[in-house]
mmCIF file of C-alpha atoms in Angstrom:
data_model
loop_
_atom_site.group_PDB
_atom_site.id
_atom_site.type_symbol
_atom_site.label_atom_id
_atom_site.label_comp_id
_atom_site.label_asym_id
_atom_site.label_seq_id
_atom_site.Cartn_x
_atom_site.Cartn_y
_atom_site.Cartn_z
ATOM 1 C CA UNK W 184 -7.720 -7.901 -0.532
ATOM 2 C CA UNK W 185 -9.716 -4.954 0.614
ATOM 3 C CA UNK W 186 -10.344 -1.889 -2.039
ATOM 4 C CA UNK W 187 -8.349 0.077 1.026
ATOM 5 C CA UNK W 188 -5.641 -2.176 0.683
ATOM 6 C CA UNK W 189 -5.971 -1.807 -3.693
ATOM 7 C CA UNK W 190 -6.045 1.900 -2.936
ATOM 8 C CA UNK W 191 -2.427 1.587 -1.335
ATOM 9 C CA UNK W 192 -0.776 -0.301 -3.712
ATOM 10 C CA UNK W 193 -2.005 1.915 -6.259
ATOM 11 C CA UNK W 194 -0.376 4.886 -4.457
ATOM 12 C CA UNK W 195 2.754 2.907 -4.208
ATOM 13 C CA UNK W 196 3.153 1.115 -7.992
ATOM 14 C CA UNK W 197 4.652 1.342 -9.731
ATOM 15 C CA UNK W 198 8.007 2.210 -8.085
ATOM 16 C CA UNK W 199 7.283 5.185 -5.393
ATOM 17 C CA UNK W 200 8.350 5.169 -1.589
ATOM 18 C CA UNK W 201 5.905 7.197 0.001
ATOM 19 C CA UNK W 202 5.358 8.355 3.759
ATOM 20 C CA UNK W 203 2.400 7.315 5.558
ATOM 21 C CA UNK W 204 0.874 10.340 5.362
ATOM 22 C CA UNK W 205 1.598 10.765 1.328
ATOM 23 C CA UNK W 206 -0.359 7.372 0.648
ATOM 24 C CA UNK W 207 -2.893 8.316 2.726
ATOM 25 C CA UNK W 208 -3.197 11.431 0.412
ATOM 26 C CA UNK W 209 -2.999 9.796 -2.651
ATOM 27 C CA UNK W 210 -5.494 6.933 -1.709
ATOM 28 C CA UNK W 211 -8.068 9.503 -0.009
ATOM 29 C CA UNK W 212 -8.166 6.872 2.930
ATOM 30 C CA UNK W 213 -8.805 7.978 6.102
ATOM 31 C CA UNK W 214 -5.470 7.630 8.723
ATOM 32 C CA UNK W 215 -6.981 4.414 10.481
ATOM 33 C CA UNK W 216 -7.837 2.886 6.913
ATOM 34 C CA UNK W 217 -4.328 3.871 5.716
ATOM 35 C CA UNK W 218 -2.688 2.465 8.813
ATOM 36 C CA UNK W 219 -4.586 -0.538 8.922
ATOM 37 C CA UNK W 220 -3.820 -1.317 4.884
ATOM 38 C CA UNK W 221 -0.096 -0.906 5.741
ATOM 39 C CA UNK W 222 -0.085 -3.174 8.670
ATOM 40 C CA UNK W 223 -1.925 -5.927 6.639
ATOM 41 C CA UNK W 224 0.021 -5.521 3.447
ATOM 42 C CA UNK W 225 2.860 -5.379 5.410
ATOM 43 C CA UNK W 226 2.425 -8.774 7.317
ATOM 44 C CA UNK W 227 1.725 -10.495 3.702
ATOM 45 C CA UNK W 228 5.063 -9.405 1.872
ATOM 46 C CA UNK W 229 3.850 -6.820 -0.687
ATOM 47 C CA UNK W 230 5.190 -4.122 1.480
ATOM 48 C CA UNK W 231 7.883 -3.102 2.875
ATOM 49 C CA UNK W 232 9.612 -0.630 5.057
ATOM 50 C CA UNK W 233 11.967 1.840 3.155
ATOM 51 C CA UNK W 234 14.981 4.004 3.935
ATOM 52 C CA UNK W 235 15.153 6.956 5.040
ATOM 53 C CA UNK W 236 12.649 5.618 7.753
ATOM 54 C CA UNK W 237 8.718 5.863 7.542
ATOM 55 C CA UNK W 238 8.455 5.611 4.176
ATOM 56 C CA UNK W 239 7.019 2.629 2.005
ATOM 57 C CA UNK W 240 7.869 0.798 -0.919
ATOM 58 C CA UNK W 241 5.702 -1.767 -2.626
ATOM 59 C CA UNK W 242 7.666 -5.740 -3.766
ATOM 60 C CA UNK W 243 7.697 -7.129 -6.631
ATOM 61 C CA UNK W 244 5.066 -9.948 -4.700
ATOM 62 C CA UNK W 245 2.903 -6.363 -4.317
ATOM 63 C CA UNK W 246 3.058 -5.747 -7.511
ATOM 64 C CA UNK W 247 2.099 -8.989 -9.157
ATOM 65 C CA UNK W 248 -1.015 -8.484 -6.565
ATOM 66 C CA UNK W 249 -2.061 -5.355 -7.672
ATOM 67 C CA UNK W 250 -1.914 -6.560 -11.508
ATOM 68 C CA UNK W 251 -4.203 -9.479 -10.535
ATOM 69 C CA UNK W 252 -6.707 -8.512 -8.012
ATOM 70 C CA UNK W 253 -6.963 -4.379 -8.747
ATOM 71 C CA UNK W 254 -8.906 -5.511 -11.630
ATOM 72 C CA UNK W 255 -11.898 -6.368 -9.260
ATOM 73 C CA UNK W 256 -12.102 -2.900 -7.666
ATOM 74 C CA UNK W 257 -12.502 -0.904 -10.854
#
């Protein structure tokens, strides 16, 4: 896991459903770093899509993730 990809998660745990543009704020990523992080997160189950659309929401899988590798990046 990259630290971008820590940085998202973190701006997602434990329980908020942010916009693209929100975790991109709140993980001081660039857009192309935040985009990227999505997409990858996305396509291993520790994101996920949220309603209304373009918002994010981080899974339980995500979460368990985050508690085991974010330790690594601190």
């Amino acid at each position: 896991m990259t630290p971008a990809e820590v940085a998202v998660l973190t701006a997602l745990s434990p329980d908020r459903t942010l916009t693209a543009a929100q975790v991109q704020l709140a993980a001081t990523l660039t857009t192309w770093r935040t985009r990227n992080a999505l997409a990858h997160l996305e396509s291993r189950g520790l994101i996920v899509p949220s309603h209304p659309r373009g918002r994010w929401q981080i899974t339980p899988r995500g979460r368990a993730a985050l508690t085991s590798k974010a330790s690594r990046f601190r």
